[in-house]
XYZ file of C-alpha atoms in Angstrom:
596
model
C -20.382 21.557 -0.935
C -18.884 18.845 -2.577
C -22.219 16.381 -3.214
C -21.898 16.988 -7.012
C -18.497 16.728 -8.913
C -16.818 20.117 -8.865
C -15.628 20.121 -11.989
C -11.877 21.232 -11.597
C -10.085 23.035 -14.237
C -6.310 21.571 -15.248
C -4.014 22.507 -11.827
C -0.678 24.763 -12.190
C 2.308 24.820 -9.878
C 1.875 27.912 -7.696
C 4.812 30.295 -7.122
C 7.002 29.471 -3.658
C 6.506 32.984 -2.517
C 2.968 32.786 -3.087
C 2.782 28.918 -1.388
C 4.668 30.589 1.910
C 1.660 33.416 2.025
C -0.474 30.719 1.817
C 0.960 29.362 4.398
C 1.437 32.334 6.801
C -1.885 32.791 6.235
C -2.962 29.103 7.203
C -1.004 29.202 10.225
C -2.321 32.268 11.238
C -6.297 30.803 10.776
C -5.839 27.664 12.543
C -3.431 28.939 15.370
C -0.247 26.867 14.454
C 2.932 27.793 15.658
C 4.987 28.061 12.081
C 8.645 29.039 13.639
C 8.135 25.997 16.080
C 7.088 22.834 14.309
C 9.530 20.995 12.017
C 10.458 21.026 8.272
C 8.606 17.876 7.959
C 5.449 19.237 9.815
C 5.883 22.286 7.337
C 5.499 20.186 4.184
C 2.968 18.041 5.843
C 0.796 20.922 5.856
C 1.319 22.448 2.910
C 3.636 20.019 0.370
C 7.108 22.061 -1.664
C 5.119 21.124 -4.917
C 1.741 22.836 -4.445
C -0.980 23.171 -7.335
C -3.785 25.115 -7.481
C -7.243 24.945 -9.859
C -10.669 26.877 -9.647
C -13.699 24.552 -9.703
C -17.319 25.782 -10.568
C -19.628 22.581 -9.443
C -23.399 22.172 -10.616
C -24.565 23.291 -7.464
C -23.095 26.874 -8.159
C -20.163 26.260 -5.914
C -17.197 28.111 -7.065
C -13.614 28.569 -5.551
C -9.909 26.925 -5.102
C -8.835 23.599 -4.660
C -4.934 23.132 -3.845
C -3.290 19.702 -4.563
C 0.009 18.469 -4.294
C 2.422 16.636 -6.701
C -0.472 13.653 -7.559
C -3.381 15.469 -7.678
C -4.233 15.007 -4.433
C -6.322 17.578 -3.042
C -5.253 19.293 0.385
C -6.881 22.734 0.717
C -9.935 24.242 -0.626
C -11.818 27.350 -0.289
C -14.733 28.864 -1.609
C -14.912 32.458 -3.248
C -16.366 33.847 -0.199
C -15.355 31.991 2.272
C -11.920 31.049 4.434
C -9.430 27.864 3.544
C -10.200 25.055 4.984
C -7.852 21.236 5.047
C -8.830 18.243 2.877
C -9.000 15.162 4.740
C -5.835 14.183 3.295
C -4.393 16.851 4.997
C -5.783 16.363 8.503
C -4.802 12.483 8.364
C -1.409 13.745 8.591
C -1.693 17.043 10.566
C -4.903 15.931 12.800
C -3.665 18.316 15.173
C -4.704 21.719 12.554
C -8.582 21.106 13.856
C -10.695 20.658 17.050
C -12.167 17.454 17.108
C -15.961 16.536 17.794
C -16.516 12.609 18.554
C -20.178 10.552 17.056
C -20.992 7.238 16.734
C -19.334 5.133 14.133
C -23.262 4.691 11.989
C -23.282 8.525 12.048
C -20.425 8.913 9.756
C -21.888 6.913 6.989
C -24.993 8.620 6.987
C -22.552 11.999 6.686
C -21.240 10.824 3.850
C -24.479 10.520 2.290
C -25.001 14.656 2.661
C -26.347 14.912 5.799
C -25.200 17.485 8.452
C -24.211 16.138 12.279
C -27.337 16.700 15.021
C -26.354 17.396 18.247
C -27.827 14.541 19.526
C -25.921 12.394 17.411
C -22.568 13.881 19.067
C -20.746 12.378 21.744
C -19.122 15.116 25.166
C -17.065 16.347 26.265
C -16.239 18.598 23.644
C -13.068 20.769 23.163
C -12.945 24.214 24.242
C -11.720 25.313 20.980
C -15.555 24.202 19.469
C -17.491 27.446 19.658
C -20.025 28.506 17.643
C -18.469 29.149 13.553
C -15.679 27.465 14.302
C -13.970 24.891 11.640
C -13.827 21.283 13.537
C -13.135 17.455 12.171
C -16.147 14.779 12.995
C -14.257 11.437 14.244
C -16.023 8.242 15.551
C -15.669 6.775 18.665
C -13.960 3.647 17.320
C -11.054 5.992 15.335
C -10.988 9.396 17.906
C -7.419 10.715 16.027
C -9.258 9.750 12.170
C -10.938 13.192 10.793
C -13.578 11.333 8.353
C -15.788 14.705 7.992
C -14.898 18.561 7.910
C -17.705 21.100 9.037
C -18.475 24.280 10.640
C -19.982 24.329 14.723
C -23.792 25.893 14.498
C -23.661 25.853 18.237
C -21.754 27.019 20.818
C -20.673 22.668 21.779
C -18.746 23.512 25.213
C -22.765 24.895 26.174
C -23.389 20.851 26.381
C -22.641 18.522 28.511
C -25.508 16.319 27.773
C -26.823 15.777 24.373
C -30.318 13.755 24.506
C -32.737 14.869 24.265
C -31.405 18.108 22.791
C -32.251 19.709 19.106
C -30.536 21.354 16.638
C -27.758 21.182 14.199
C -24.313 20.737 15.636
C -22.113 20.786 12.441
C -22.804 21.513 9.198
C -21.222 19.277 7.207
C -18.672 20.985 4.094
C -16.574 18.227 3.320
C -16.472 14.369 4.164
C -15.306 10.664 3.523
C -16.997 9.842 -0.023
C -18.205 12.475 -1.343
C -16.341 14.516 -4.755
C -13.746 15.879 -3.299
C -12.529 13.073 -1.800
C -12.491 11.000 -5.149
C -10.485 13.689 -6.916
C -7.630 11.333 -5.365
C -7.511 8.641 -8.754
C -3.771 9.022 -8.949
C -2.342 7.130 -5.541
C -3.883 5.234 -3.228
C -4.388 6.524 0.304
C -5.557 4.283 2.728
C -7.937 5.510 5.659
C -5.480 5.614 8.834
C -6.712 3.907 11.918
C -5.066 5.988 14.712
C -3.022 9.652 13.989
C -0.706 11.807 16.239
C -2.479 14.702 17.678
C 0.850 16.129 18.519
C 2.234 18.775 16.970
C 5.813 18.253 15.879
C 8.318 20.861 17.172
C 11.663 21.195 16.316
C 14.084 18.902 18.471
C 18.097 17.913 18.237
C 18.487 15.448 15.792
C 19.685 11.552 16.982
C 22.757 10.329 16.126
C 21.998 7.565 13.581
C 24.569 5.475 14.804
C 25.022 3.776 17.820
C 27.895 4.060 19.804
C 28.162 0.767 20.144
C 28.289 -0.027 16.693
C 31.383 2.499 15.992
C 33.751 0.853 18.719
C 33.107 -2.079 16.315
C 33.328 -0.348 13.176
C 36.582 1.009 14.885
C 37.930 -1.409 15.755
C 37.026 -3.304 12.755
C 39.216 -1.070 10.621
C 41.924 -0.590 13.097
C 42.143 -4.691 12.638
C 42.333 -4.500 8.780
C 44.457 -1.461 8.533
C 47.199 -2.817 10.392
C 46.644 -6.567 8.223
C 47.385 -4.607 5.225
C 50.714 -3.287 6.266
C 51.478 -6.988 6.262
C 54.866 -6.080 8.110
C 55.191 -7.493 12.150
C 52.874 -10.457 11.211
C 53.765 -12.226 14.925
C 52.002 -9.240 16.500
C 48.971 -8.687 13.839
C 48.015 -12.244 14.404
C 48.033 -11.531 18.199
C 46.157 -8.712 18.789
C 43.385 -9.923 16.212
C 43.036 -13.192 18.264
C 42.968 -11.002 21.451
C 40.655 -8.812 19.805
C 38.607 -11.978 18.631
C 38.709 -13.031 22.176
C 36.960 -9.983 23.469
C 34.329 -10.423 20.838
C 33.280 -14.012 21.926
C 31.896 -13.052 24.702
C 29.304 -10.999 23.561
C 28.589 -12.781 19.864
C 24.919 -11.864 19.807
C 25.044 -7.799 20.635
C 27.924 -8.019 18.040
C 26.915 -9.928 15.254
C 24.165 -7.084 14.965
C 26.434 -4.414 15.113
C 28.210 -5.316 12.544
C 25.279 -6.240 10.340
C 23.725 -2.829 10.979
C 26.843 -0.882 10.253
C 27.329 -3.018 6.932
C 23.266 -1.843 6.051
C 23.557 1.805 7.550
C 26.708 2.836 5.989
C 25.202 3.884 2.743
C 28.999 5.371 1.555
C 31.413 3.257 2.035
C 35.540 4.325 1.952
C 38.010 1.852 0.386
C 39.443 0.821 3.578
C 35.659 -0.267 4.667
C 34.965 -2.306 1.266
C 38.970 -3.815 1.568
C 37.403 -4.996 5.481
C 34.535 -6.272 4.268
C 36.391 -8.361 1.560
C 38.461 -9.552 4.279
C 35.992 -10.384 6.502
C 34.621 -12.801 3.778
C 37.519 -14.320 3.082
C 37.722 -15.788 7.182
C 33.309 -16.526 6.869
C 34.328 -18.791 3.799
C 36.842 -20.253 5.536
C 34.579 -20.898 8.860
C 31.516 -21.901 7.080
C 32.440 -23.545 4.291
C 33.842 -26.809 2.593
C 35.819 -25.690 0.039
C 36.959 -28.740 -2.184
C 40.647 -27.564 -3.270
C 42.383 -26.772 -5.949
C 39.682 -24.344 -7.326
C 40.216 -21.516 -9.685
C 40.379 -17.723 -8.424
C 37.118 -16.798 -10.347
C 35.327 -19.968 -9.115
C 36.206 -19.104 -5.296
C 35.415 -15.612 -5.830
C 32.240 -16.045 -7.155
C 31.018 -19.046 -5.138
C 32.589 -17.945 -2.115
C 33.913 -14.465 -1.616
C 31.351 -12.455 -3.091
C 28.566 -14.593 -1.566
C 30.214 -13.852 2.128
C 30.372 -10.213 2.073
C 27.877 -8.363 4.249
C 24.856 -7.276 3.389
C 25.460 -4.001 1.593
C 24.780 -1.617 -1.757
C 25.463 -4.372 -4.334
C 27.418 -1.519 -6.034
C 30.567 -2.322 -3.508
C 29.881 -5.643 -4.055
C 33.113 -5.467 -6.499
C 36.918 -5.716 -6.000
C 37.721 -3.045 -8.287
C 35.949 -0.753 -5.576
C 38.925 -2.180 -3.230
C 42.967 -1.073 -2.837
C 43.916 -4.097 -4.641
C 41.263 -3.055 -7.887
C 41.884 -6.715 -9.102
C 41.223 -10.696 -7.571
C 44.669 -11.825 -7.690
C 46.218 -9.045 -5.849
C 43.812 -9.665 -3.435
C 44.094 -13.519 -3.171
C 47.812 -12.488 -2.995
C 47.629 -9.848 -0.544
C 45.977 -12.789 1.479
C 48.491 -15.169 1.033
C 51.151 -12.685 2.413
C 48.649 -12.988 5.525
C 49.273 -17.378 5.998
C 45.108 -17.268 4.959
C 45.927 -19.439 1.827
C 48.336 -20.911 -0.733
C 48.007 -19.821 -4.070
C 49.739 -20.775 -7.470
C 50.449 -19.728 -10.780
C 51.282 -16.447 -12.750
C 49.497 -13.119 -13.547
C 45.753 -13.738 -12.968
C 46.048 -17.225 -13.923
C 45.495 -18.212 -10.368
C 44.004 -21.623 -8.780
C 44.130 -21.901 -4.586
C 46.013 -24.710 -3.532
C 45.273 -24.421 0.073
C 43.590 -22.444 3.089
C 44.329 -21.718 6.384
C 42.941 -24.302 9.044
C 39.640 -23.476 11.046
C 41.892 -24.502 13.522
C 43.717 -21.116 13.628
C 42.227 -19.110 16.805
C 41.604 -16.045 14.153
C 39.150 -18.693 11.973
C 37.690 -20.558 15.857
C 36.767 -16.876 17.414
C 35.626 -15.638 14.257
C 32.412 -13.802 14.420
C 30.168 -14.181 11.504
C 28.002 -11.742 9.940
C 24.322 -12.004 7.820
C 25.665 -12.782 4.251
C 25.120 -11.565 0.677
C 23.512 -14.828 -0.084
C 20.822 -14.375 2.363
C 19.294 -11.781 0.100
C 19.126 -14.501 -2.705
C 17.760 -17.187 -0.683
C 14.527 -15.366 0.725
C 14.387 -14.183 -2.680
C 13.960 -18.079 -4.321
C 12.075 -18.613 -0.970
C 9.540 -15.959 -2.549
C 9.571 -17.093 -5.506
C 8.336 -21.024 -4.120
C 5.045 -19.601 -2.208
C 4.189 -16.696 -4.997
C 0.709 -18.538 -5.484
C 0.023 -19.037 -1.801
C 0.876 -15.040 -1.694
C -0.899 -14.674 -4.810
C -4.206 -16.604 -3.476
C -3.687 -14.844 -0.154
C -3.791 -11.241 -1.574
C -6.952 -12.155 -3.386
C -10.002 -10.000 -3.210
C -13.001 -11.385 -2.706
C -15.898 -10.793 -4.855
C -19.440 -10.598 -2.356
C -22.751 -10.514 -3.904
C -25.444 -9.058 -2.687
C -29.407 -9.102 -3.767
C -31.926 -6.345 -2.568
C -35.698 -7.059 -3.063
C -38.198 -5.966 -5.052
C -41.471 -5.057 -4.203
C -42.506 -8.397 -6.286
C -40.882 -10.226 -3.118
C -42.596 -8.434 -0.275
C -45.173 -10.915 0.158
C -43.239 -13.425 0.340
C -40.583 -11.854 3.474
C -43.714 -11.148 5.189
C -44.371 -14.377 5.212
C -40.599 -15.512 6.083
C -41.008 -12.636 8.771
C -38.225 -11.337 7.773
C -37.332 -7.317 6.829
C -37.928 -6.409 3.431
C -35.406 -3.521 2.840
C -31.985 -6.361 4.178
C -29.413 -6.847 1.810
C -29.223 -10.909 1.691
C -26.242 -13.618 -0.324
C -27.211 -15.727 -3.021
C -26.847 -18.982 -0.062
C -29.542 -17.130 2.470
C -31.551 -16.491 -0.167
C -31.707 -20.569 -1.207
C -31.899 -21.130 2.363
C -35.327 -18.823 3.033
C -37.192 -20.595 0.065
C -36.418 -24.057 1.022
C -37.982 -22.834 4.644
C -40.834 -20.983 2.926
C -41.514 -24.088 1.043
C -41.439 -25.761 4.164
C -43.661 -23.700 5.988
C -46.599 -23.616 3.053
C -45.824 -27.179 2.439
C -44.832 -27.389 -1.415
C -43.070 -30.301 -1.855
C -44.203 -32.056 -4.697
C -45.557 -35.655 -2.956
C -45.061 -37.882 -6.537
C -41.251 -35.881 -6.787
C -39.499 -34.613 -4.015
C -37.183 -32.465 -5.920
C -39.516 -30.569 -7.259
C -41.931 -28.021 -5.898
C -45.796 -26.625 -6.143
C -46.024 -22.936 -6.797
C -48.520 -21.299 -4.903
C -49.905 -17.509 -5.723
C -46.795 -15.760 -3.893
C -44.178 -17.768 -5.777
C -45.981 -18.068 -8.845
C -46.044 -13.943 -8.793
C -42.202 -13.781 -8.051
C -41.576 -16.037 -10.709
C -44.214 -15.754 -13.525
C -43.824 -19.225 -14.026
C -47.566 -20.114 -13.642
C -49.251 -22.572 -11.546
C -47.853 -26.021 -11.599
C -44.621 -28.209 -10.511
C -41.247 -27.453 -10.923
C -37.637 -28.388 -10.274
C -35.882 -26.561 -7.272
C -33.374 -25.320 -8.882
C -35.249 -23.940 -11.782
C -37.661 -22.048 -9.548
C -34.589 -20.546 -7.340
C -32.616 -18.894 -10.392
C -36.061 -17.286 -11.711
C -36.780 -16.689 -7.888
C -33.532 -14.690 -8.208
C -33.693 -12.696 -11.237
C -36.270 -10.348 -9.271
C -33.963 -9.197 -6.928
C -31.803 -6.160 -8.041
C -27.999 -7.089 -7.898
C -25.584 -5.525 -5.782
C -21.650 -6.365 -4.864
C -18.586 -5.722 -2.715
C -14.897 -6.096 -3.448
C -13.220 -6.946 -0.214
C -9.333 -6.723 0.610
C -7.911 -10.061 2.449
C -9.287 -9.895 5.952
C -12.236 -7.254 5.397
C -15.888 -8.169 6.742
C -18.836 -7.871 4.172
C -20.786 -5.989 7.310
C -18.533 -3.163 7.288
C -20.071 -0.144 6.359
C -17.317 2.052 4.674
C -17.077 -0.501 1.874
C -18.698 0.864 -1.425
C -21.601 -0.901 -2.080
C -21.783 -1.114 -6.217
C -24.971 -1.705 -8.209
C -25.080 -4.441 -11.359
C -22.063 -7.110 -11.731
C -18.574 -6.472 -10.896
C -16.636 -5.015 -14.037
C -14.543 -7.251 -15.811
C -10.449 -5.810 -16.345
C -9.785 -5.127 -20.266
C -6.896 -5.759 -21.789
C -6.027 -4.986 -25.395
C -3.367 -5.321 -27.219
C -3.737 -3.862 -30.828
C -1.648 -1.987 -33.496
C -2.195 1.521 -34.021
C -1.048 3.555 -37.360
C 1.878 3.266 -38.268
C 2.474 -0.360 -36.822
C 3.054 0.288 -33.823
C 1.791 -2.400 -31.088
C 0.493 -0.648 -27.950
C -1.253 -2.587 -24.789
C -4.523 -0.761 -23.277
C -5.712 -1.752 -19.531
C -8.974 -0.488 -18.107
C -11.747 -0.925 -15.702
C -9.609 -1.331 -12.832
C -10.101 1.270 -10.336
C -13.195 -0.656 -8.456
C -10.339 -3.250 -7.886
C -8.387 -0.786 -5.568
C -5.856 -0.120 -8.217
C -4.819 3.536 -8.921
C -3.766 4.684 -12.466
C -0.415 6.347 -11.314
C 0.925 3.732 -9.478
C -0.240 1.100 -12.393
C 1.506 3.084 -14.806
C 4.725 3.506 -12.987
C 4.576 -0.334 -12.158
C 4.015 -1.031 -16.160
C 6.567 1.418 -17.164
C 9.740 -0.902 -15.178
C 7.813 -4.003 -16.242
C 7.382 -3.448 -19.685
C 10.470 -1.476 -19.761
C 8.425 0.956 -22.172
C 6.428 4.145 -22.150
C 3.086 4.502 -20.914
C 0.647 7.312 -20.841
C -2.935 7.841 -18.748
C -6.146 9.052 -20.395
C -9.294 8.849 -21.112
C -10.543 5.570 -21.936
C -11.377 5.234 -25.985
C -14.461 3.280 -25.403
C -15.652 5.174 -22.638
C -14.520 8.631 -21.464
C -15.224 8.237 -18.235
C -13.079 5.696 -17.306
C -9.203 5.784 -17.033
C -7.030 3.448 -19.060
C -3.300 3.459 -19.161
C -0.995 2.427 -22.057
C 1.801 1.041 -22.629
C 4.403 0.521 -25.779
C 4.960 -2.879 -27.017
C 2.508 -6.218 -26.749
C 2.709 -6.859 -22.719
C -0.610 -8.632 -22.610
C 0.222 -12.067 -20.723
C 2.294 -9.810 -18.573
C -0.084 -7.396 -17.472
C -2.680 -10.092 -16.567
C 0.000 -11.991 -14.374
C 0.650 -8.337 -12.717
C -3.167 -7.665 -12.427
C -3.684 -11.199 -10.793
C -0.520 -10.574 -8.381
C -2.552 -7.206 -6.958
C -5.398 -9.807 -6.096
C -7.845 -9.357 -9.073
C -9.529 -13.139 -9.869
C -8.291 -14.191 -12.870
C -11.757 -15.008 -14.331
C -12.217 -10.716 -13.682
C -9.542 -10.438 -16.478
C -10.457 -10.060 -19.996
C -7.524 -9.938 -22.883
C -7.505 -9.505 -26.342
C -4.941 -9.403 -28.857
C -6.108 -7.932 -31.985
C -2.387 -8.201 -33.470
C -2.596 -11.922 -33.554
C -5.898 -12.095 -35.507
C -4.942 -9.104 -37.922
C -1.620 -11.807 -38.802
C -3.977 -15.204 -39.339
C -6.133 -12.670 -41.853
């Protein structure tokens, strides 16, 4: 259905009373219990946001396709015939369709139209895969991955053997590759490798707390409630150094409590933030060599703030505490024997701290700090390149003969219709040349042509250097490429394989009327980059507008703009996603319109 581009008209938000029809209704098809699987399950199937836009392909197909938010497409249906899911939609709900398993080579040769043989199938089959049924094709490297949608021409639980068999199993309506599929130009969705076949049901929720973790965060404030009364001081000092006690002897278990209720707290009373303050006040004491006198801003800056626990940086303030202000709360600590403090208002310098001698400061437990965050941050920032060179794609070429060649592979014995690299290639005419014997006896680094060669190259008869004869030998070879993520194999299959040289990334920065400077970027979707998530990236980077269209040059690609000359800053970004920097082309027509 979907070999030709359908051809969608613009998509409109459909009413919720009509989406929960349409969702009654797909229930009801595909046998899913609606008032037993989960909210999440719910949206999985059919998203809150749903769109809807008729499509009239070239090949006289005409019906619905329904997307969600980002144009992704999740149902579609024909005029005449019933809804069926997208892949999209069966990645996340693989449980909506019985499955039929093939060989991993089968699916490619789906995706280039063809409809699944029986022989090509794999038993047992599922009972629900009768005869008009709606099933998903999977391979038998990926059974829970849908990669092709289709309709049983045979009754499959008939078969429990398949060779030697005939007929057509599935007919194929929708698969990996084909128009539908690339309607998705807005986010990238990786193929999953494994899905649950489950179907969610409604459960009791978890608590998302452990209950180990609020005897600690009890206990915790219990400690700093009764510190802030600041009245039997004798007794305070006792129970917290009994309560430290207890604490030592399981430091590990604890130490993680308390970071995970400082990170799963995400609203945090006063009395929490005043404990965590607290709490950072006896780390700085216990970790630290604090060289004394030193100002109040100085130690709350280098010490206080960098101790607290790792939480929202928004309570990462004292005016979120009781005391709203640093010297009440250096002074609210002296009353507590943690330090000396002197002078007036908040004109304050500390004179002294308590000793790490004090049992409070020895049986201390500390806790993952602020200034953890920071470091890995600067860590980050000292292997970018070796992240940068790791994330690289690689760049493959590939060369498919002509019939020019043939003659010469015959005599190579090797098949014509291969795919071969630029380095094999070198390597089979230094072994043809070899074989027939054309080194050149008075030069050794050059070669004899004989007929075959001379008829790949149209050189004519005579002697010639090796490497001159290898880049006309190559010329007569049509040019193909891959772009490969870090880690992927130039022998897998469900790589596109593109024609000519790789496309180079444009980036122009120019001035449109009215002087005002705008940045273009395009050509980059065969680099794995979408155009929504490129824009959203652009629009925080640049801190600036940006807008997705047609391309100016070409209407058939997709650029995105932004506001304001970003140039250097967009090729840094593009290089950061992997693309090779020599893949990067930018312009700035501003500067040259200036020398003029």
């Amino acid at each position: 259905m979907f070999k030709k581009d359908p051809q969608p008209k613009a998509s409109a938000n459909i009413k919720s009373s009509e989406r929960r029809k349409l969702l009654t209704n797909i229930c009801n098809i595909y046998n899913i219990p609606q008032q037993e699987i989960t909210k999440e399950c719910e949206h999985d199937i059919l998203p809150v946001t749903t769109k809807q836009a008729s499509f009239k392909s070239v090949q006289g197909y005409s019906g619905t396709i329904y997307c969600d938010e980002n144009e992704t497409p999740i149902w579609f249906k024909s005029r005449d015939s019933q809804i069926f899911p997208s892949l999209f939609t069966t990645w996340k709900c693989p449980f909506i369709l019985p499955m039929i398993k093939t060989h991993p080579h089968v699916i490619k040769i789906l995706s280039n139209g063809a409809d699944l043989m029986l022989p090509g199938t794999i038993p047992p089959f599922d009972d629900r895969a009768v005869k008009g049924a709606v099933v998903g094709v999977v391979d038998s490297q990926n059974p829970t991955v849908i990669k092709a949608i289709g309709r049983c021409k045979l009754n499959m639980t008939e078969f429990d053997r398949v060779i030697g068999r005939t007929g057509t199993a599935v007919e194929v309506i929708h698969c990996l590759h084909d128009e539908l599929y690339n309607l998705n130009k807005l986010v990238d969705i990786p193929i999953p490798s494994e899905c649950n076949v489950d179907i969610p049901v409604n459960a009791e929720q978890n608590e998302p707390i452990t209950h180990e973790c609020e005897s600690v965060h009890q206990e915790s404030e219990s400690v700093t409630q009764e510190a802030d009364k600041g009245d039997n001081k004798s007794e305070i000092d006792s129970k917290i150094e009994n309560e430290d006690n207890n604490k030592s002897t399981n430091e590990n278990s604890i130490v993680t409590s308390m970071d995970d209720v400082a990170e799963q707290l995400s609203e945090l009373s006063v009395e929490d933030v005043d404990k965590f303050f607290t709490r950072s006040l006896l780390q700085s004491v216990q970790q630290n060599s604090i060289a004394l006198p030193i100002t109040s801003s100085t130690f709350m800056s280098n010490y206080i703030y960098k101790n607290l626990p790792v939480i929202d940086p928004m309570y990462c303030n004292i005016k979120k505490t009781t005391w709203k202000k640093s010297a009440k709360f250096l002074k609210a600590m002296e009353k507590l024997n943690y330090m000396q403090v002197k002078g007036k208002g908040d004109d304050l310098s500390i004179v002294g701290l308590t000793s790490k001698d004090n049992p409070i400061i020895q049986n201390f437990v500390p806790h993952k700090p602020m200034s953890s965050l920071t470091n890995n941050k600067s860590s980050e920032k000292s292997v970018g390149n070796k992240k940068n060179k790791a994330n690289e794609l690689s760049i493959v070429y590939l060369y498919k003969p002509t019939n020019k060649s043939r003659m010469f592979f015959n005599k190579v014995d090797l098949p014509f219709v291969n795919l071969y690299t630029a380095p094999e290639l070198r390597s089979l005419l230094d072994k043809y040349i070899k074989i027939q014997q054309l080194m050149d006896k008075k030069d050794p680094k050059k070669i004899v042509l004989d007929d075959t060669l001379n008829s790949i190259s149209n050189l004519g008869l005579g002697s010639y250097p090796r490497d001159k004869v290898f880049k006309v030998f190559l010329t007569n070879f049509s040019p193909l490429y891959k772009i490969l993520k870090p880690g992927e194999s130039v022998d897998n299959d469900e790589i596109e394989l593109n024609r000519g040289e790789p496309p180079k990334v444009q980036v122009i920065t120019e001035m449109k009327i009215g002087r005002k400077v705008i940045t273009r970027v395009s050509n980059f979707e065969k680099y794995y980059i979408k155009p929504h998530i490129l824009s959203d990236e652009l629009k925080v980077k640049c801190s600036g507008s940006t807008t997705i269209g047609p391309c100016t040059h070409n209407p058939k690609l997709i650029e995105v703009t932004v506001q304001g000359p970003h140039g250097k800053l967009i090729v840094d970004l593009l290089n950061s996603k992997g693309i090779p920097i020599s893949f990067i082309e930018f312009e700035d027509k501003v500067k040259k319109r200036k020398k003029r």
